[in-house]
Coordinates of C-alpha atoms in Angstrom, one line a residue:
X140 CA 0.0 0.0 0.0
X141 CA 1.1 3.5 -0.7
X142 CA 2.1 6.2 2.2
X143 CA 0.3 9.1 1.3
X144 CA 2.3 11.5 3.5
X145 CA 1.6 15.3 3.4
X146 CA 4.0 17.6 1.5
X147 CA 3.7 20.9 2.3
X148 CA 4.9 23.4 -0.7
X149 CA 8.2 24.4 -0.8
X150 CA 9.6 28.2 -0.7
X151 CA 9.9 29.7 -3.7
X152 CA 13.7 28.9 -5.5
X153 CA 15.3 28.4 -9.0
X154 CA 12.6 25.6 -11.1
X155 CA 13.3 24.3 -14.2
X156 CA 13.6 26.6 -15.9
X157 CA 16.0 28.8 -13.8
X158 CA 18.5 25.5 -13.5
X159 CA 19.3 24.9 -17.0
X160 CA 19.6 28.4 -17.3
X161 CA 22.6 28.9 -14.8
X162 CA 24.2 26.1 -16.3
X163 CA 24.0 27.6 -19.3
X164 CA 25.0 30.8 -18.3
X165 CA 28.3 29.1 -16.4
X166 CA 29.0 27.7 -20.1
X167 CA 29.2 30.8 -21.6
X168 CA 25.9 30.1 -23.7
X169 CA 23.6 32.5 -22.4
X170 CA 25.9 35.5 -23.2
X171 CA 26.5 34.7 -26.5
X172 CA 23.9 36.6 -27.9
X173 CA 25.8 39.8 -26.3
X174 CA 29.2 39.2 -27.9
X175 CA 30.3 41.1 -30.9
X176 CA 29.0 39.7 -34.2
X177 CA 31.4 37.1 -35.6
X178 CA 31.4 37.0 -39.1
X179 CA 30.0 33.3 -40.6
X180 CA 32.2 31.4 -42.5
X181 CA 32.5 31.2 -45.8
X182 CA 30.1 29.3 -48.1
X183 CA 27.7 29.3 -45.0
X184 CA 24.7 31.5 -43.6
X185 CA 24.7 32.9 -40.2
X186 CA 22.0 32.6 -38.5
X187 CA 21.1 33.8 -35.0
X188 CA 18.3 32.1 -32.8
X189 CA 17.2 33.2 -29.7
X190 CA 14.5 31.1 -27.6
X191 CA 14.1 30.8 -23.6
X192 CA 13.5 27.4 -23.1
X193 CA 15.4 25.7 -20.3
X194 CA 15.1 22.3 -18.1
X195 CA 13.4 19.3 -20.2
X196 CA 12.4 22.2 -22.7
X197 CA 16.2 23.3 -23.1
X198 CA 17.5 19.8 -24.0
X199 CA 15.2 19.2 -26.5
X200 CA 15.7 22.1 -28.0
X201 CA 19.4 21.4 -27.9
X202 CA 18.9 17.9 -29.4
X203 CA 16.9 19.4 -32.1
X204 CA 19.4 22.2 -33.2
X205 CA 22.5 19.5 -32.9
X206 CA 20.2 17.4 -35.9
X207 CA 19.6 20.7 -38.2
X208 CA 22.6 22.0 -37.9
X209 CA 24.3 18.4 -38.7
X210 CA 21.7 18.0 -41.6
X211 CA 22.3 22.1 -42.8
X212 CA 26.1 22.4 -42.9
X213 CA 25.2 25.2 -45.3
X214 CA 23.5 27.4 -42.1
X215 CA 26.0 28.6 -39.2
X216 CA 23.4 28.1 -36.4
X217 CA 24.1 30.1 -33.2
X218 CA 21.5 29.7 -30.7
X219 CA 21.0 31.7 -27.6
X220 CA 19.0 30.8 -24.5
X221 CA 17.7 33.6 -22.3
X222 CA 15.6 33.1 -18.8
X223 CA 11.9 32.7 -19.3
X224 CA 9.6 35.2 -19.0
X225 CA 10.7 38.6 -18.3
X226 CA 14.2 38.4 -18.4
X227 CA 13.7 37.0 -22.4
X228 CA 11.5 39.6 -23.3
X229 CA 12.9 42.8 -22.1
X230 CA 15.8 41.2 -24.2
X231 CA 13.6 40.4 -27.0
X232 CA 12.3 43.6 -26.6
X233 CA 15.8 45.4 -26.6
X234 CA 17.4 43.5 -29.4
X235 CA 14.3 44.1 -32.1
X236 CA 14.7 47.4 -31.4
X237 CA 18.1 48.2 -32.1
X238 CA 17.1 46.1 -35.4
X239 CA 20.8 44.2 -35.4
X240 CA 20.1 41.6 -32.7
X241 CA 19.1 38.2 -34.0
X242 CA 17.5 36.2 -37.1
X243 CA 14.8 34.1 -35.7
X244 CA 13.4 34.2 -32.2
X245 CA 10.9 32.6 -30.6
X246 CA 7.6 34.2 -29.0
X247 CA 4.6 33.0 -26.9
X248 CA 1.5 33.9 -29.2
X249 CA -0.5 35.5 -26.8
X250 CA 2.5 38.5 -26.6
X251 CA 2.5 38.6 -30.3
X252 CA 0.9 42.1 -30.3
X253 CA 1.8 43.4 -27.5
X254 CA 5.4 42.9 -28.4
X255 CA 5.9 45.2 -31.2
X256 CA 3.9 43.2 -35.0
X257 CA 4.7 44.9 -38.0
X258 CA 7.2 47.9 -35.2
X259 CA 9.6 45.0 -33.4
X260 CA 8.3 41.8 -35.6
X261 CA 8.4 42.0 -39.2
X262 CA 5.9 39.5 -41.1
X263 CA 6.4 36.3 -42.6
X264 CA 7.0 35.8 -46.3
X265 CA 4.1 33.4 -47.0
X266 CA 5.5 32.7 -50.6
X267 CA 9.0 31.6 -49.0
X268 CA 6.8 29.5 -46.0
X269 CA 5.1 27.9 -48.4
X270 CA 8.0 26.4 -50.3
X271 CA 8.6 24.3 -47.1
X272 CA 5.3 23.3 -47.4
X273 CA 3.9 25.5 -45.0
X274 CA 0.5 27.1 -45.2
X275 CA -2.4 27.8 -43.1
X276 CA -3.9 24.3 -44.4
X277 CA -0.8 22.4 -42.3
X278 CA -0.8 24.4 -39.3
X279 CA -3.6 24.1 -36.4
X280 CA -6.3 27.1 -37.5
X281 CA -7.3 29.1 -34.4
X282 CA -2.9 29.3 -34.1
X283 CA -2.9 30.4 -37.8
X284 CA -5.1 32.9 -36.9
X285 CA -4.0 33.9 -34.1
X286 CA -0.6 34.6 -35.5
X287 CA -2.6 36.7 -38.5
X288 CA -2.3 40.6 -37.6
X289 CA -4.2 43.1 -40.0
X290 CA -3.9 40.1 -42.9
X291 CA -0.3 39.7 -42.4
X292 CA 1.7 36.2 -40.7
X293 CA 3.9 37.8 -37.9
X294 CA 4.3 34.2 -36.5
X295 CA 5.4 30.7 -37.4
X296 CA 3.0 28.6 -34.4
X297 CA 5.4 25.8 -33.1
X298 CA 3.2 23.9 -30.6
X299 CA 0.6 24.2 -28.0
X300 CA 0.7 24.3 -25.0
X301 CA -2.0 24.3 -21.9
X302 CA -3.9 23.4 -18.8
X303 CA -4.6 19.7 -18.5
X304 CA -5.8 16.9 -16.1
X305 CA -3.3 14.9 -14.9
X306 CA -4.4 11.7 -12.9
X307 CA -2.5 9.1 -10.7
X308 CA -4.1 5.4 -12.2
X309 CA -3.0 4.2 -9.0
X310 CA -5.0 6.0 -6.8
X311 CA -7.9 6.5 -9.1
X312 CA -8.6 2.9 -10.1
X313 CA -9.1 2.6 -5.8
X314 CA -11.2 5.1 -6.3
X315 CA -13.3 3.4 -9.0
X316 CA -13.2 6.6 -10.8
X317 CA -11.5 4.6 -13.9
X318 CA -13.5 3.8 -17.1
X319 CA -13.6 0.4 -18.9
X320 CA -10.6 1.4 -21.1
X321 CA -8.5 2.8 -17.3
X322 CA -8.6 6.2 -18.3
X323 CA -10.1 8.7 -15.8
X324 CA -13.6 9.1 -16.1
X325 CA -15.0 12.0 -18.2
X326 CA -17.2 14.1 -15.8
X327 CA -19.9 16.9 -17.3
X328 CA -20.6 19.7 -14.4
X329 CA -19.4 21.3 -11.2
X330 CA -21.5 18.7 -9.3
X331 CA -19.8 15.5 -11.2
X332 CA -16.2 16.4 -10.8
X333 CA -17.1 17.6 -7.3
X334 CA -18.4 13.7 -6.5
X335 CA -15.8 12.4 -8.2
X336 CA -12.8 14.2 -6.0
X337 CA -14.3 13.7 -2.9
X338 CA -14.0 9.6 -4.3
X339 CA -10.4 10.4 -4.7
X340 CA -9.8 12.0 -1.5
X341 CA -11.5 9.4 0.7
X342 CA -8.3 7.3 -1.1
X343 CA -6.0 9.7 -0.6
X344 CA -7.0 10.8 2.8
X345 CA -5.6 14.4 2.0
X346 CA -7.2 15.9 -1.0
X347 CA -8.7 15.3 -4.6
X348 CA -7.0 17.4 -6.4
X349 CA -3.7 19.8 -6.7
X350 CA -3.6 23.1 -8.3
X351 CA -1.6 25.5 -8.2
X352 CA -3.3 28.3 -5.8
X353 CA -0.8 30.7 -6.1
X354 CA -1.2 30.8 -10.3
X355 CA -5.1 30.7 -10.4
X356 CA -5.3 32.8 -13.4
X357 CA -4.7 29.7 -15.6
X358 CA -8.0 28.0 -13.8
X359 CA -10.0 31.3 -14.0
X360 CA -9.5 32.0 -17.4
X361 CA -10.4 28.1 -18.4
X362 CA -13.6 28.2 -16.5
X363 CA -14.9 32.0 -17.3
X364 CA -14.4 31.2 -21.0
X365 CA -16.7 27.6 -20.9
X366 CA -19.1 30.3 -19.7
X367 CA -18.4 31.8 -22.7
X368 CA -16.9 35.1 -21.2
X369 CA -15.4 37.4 -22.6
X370 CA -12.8 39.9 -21.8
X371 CA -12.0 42.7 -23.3
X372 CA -8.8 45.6 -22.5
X373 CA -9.2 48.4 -24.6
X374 CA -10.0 51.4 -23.4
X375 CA -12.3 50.7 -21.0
X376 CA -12.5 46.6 -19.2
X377 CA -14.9 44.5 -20.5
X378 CA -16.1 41.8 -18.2
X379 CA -19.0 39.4 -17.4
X380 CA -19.5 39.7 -13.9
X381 CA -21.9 36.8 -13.2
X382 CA -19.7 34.6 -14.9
X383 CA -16.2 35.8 -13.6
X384 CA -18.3 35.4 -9.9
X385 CA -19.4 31.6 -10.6
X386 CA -15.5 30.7 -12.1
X387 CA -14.2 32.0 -8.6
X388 CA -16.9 30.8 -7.0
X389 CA -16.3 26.9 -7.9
X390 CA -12.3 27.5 -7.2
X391 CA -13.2 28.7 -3.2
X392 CA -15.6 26.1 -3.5
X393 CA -12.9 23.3 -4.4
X394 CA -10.9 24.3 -1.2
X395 CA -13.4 25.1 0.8
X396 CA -15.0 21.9 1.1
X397 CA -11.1 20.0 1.1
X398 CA -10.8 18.5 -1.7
X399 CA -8.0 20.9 -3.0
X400 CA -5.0 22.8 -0.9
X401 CA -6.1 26.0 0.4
X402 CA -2.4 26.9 -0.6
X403 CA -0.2 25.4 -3.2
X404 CA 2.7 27.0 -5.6
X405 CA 4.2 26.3 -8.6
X406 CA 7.0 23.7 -7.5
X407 CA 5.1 22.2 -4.5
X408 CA 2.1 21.3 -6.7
X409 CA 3.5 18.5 -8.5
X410 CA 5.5 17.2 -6.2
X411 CA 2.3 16.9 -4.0
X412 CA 0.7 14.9 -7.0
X413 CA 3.9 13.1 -6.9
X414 CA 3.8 12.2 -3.3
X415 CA 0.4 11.0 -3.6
X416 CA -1.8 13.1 -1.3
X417 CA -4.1 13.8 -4.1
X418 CA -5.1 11.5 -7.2
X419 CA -5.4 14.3 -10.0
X420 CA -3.4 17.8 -10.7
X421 CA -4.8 20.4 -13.0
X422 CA -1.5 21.8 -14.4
X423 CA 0.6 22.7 -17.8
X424 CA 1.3 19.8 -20.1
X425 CA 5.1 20.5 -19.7
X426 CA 5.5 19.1 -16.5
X427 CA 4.5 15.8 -18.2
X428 CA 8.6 14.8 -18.1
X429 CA 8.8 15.0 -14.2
X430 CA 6.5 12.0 -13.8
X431 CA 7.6 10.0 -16.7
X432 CA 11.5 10.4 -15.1
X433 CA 9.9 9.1 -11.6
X434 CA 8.3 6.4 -13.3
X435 CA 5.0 7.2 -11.7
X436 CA 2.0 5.3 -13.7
X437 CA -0.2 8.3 -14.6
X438 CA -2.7 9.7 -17.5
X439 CA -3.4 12.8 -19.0
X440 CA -6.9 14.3 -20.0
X441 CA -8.1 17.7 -21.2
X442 CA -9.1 20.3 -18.4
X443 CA -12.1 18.9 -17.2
X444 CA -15.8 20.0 -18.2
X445 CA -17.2 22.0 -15.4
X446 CA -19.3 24.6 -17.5
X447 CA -20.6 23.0 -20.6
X448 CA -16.9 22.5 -22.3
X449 CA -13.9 20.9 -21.9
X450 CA -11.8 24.4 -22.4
X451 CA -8.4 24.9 -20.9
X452 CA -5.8 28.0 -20.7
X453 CA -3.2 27.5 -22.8
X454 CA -0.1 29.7 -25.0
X455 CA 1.5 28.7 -28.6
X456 CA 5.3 29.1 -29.0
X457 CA 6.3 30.3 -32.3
X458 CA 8.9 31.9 -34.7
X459 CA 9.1 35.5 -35.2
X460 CA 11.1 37.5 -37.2
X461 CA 12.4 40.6 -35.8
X462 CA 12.6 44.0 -37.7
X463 CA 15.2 44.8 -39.9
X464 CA 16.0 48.3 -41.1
X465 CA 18.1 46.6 -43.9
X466 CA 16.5 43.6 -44.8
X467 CA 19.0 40.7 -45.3
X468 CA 17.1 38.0 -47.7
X469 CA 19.5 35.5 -47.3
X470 CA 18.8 35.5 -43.5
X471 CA 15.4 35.6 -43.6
X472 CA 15.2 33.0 -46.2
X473 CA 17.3 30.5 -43.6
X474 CA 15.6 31.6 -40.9
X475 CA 12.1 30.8 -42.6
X476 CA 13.7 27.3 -44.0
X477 CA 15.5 26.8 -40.3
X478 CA 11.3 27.1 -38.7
X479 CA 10.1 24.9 -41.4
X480 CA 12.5 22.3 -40.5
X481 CA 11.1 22.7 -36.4
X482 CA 8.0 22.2 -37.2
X483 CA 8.3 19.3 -39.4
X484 CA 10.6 17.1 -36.7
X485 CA 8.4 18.3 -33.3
X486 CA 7.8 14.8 -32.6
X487 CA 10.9 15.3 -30.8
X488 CA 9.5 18.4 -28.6
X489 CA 6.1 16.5 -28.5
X490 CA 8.1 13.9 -26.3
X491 CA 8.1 17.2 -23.4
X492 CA 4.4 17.3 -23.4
X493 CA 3.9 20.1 -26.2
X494 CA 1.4 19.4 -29.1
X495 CA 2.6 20.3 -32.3
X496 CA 1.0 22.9 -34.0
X497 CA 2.0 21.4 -37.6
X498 CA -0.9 18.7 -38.7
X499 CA 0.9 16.4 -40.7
X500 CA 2.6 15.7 -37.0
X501 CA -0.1 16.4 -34.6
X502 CA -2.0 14.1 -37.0
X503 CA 0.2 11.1 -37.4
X504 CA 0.5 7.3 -35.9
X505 CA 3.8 8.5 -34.9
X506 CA 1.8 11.0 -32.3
X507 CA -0.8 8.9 -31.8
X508 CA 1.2 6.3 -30.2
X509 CA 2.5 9.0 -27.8
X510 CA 1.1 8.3 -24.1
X511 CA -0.1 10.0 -22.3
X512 CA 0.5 12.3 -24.9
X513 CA -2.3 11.1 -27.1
X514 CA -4.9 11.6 -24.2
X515 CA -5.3 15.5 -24.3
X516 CA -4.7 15.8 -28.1
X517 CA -7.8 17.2 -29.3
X518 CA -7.9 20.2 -26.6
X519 CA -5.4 21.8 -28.6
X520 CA -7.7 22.6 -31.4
X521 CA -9.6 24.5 -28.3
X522 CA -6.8 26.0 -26.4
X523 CA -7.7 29.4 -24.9
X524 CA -4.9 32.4 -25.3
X525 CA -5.3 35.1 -23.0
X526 CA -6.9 37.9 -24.0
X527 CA -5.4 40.6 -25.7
X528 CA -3.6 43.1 -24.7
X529 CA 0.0 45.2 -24.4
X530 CA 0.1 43.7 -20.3
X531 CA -1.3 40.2 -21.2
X532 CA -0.5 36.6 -21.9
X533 CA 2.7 34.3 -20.9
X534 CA 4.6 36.0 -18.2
X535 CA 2.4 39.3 -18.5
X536 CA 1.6 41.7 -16.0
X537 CA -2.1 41.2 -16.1
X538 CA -1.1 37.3 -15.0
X539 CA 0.4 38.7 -11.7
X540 CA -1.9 41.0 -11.1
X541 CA -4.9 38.3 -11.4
X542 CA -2.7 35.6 -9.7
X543 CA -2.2 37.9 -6.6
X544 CA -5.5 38.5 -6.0
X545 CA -7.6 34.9 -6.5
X546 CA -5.6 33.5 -4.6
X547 CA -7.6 34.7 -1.7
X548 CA -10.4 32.9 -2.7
X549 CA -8.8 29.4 -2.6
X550 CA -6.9 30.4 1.0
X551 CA -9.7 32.0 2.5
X552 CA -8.6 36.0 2.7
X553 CA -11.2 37.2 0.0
X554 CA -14.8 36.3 -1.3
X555 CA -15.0 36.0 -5.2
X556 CA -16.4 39.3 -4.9
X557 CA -13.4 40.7 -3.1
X558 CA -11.4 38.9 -5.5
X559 CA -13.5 40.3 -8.7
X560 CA -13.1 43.8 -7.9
X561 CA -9.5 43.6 -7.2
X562 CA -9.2 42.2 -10.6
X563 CA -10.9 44.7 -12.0
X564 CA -9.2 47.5 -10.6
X565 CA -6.1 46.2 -11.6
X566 CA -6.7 45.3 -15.0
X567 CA -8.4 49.3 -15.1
X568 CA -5.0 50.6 -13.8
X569 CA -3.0 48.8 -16.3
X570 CA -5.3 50.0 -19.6
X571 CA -4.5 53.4 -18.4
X572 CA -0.9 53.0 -18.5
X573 CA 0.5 53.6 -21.9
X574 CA 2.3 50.7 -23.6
X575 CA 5.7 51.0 -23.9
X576 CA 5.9 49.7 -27.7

């Protein structure tokens, strides 16, 4: 029998991200894209490649680069990691404007326009895409168009990436919570996944479910838009009220009645579905590496149906080409061929959890085959970017603001009302700031 011994959450230090990171920057790597300009071979293109990926991300990544540039002698591929978040995209930020920085970097989506499209990003030649083969016909739609500013590309979609059920088989087949095929039973309303935690927990002993509490934007968002809300941050905020009140309304609910953490963060969250003391986790499909490394027997769903639809928050990595105040076609042209190549061999960065936005991929036996890949496939075709805005999306400011205050509803310090008009004056506060691009 399993010891389901408590874990509380750790303090806040360096995650995955931050770890690779440091290492990197020890090796030199992460400065590289500060040194002067070497000049490329001869015979051979030069081309520059910034990204912030790190941890399981980072080796991936560096697996994938070591195969293109053994298959592309022709390209001089110099690739630079920066720290996620911030960190990246004040660099990003800084190095598309002085319009001599890089060749090809990569961008969540959802900070396409806030970041600078058709000022900082230049678009995409479609013709030049399209002799790799890509169009908007290979690549999943609602990315397409998401990546599609006034009629112009400004984006190459990579993957995608989002909130997803993760469940312990272990615990749940005690639970009887399994279907006929062992997957974790689909469950259509508040009331039904409500039932079917408390199952879990009366396994566990400790709690249903993990989340993290400290991040709750991700579960807000998911839930207010199976309501169908909308948000809107121009000008003046536009917000459903009775349905931003029932979405933090069924996350105090979840703690209230113990069958989530009253407080859980980022790195304690799936550790504690690690350790067993609950049977399910609603968390980003990147973590999927950490339990395949600890050999824990688990599967993987879409974010479960609590409002009519299975709808989760989620982001798109993708290409970008920054602005150049003398265009340099030979660049462009192998930094175009260098994200054609990505997208056609992500099978590799599906292995960290990702879904690849390119069809012919997401679509194959070869990803089929992928568990427990396979089992939250679909939700990609659904994921839900953040709305938009200058101060929204991965690692935005309106994340932080939102994240600081519904917390309070799962620990207890504020009423989804509370929590609702702190939202609101925050997001206000940060439509009257000018953006800085």
């Amino acid at each position: 029998m399993r010891v389901h011994s408590p874990v509380p959450s750790p303090p806040a230090g360096p995650g995955r991200r931050a770890f690779l990171a440091g290492g990197l920057a020890a090796a030199g790597l992460a400065l590289a894209g500060c040194a002067p300009a070497a000049t490329a071979e001869a015979g051979r293109t030069r081309l520059r490649q910034w990204n912030l990926f790190t941890g399981g991300d980072g080796a991936r990544m560096v697996a994938m680069h070591e195969r293109y540039a053994a298959e592309h002698p022709e390209v001089d591929l110099r690739p630079t990691t920066y720290l996620w978040g911030n960190p990246y995209y004040t660099k990003f930020a800084m190095g598309a404007a002085g319009g001599r920085s890089f060749d090809i970097g990569t961008l969540h989506l959802s900070r396409l326009r806030g970041l600078g499209a058709g000022t900082l990003i230049d678009p995409v030649p479609r013709d030049l895409l399209a002799e790799h083969g890509i169009t908007e016909r290979t690549v999943q739609p609602n990315l397409w168009q998401k990546a599609t500013v006034d009629g112009e590309l400004y984006a190459i979609p990579f993957d995608t990436h989002l909130v997803v059920t993760y469940y312990d088989r272990e615990v749940c087949a005690q639970a009887g919570v399994l279907d006929a095929g062992g997957e974790l039973a689909a469950t259509r309303g508040a009331d039904e996944l409500l039932d079917l935690l408390a199952e879990v927990k009366a396994v566990t002993g400790r709690y249903g479910i993990v989340m993290d509490t400290t991040g709750a934007w991700r579960q807000f968002w998911s839930l207010y838009r199976q309501l169908g809300g909308e948000l809107t941050l121009d000008g003046e905020l536009g917000i459903d009220d009775d349905k931003a009140l029932q979405s933090l309304d069924f996350l105090r609910r979840v703690s209230e009645e113990g069958l989530a953490p009253p407080a859980s963060d980022a790195p304690g969250t799936p550790a504690n579905f690690q350790n067993g003391i609950a049977g399910l986790m609603l968390a980003g499909n990147w973590e999927l590496p950490t339990f395949q490394d600890a050999g824990m027997d688990f599967g993987m769903r879409p974010f479960p149906d609590v409002f009519g639809a299975e709808l989760g928050q989620g982001d798109s990595h993708a290409f970008v080409l920054p602005h150049r105040r003398d265009r340099d076609d030979e660049a462009v042209r192998a930094a175009v061929g260098y994200a054609a190549w990505m997208l056609k061999n992500s099978i590799t960065w599906a292995g960290g959890g990702h879904t690849p936005a390119y069809l012919p991929v997401a679509e194959s036996e070869e990803y089929a085959a992928l568990e427990p890949q396979a089992g939250y496939r679909d939700a990609a075709r659904d994921v839900q970017l953040d709305p938009e805005a200058w101060f929204s999306g991965s690692a935005g400011r309106l994340t932080a603001e939102a994240n600081s205050v519904m917390a309070g509803v799962h620990n207890g310090s504020a009423t989804p009302e509370q929590a609702l008009r702190g939202f609101k004056a925050a997001a206000q506060k940060l439509i009257d700031t000018p953006a800085p691009i």
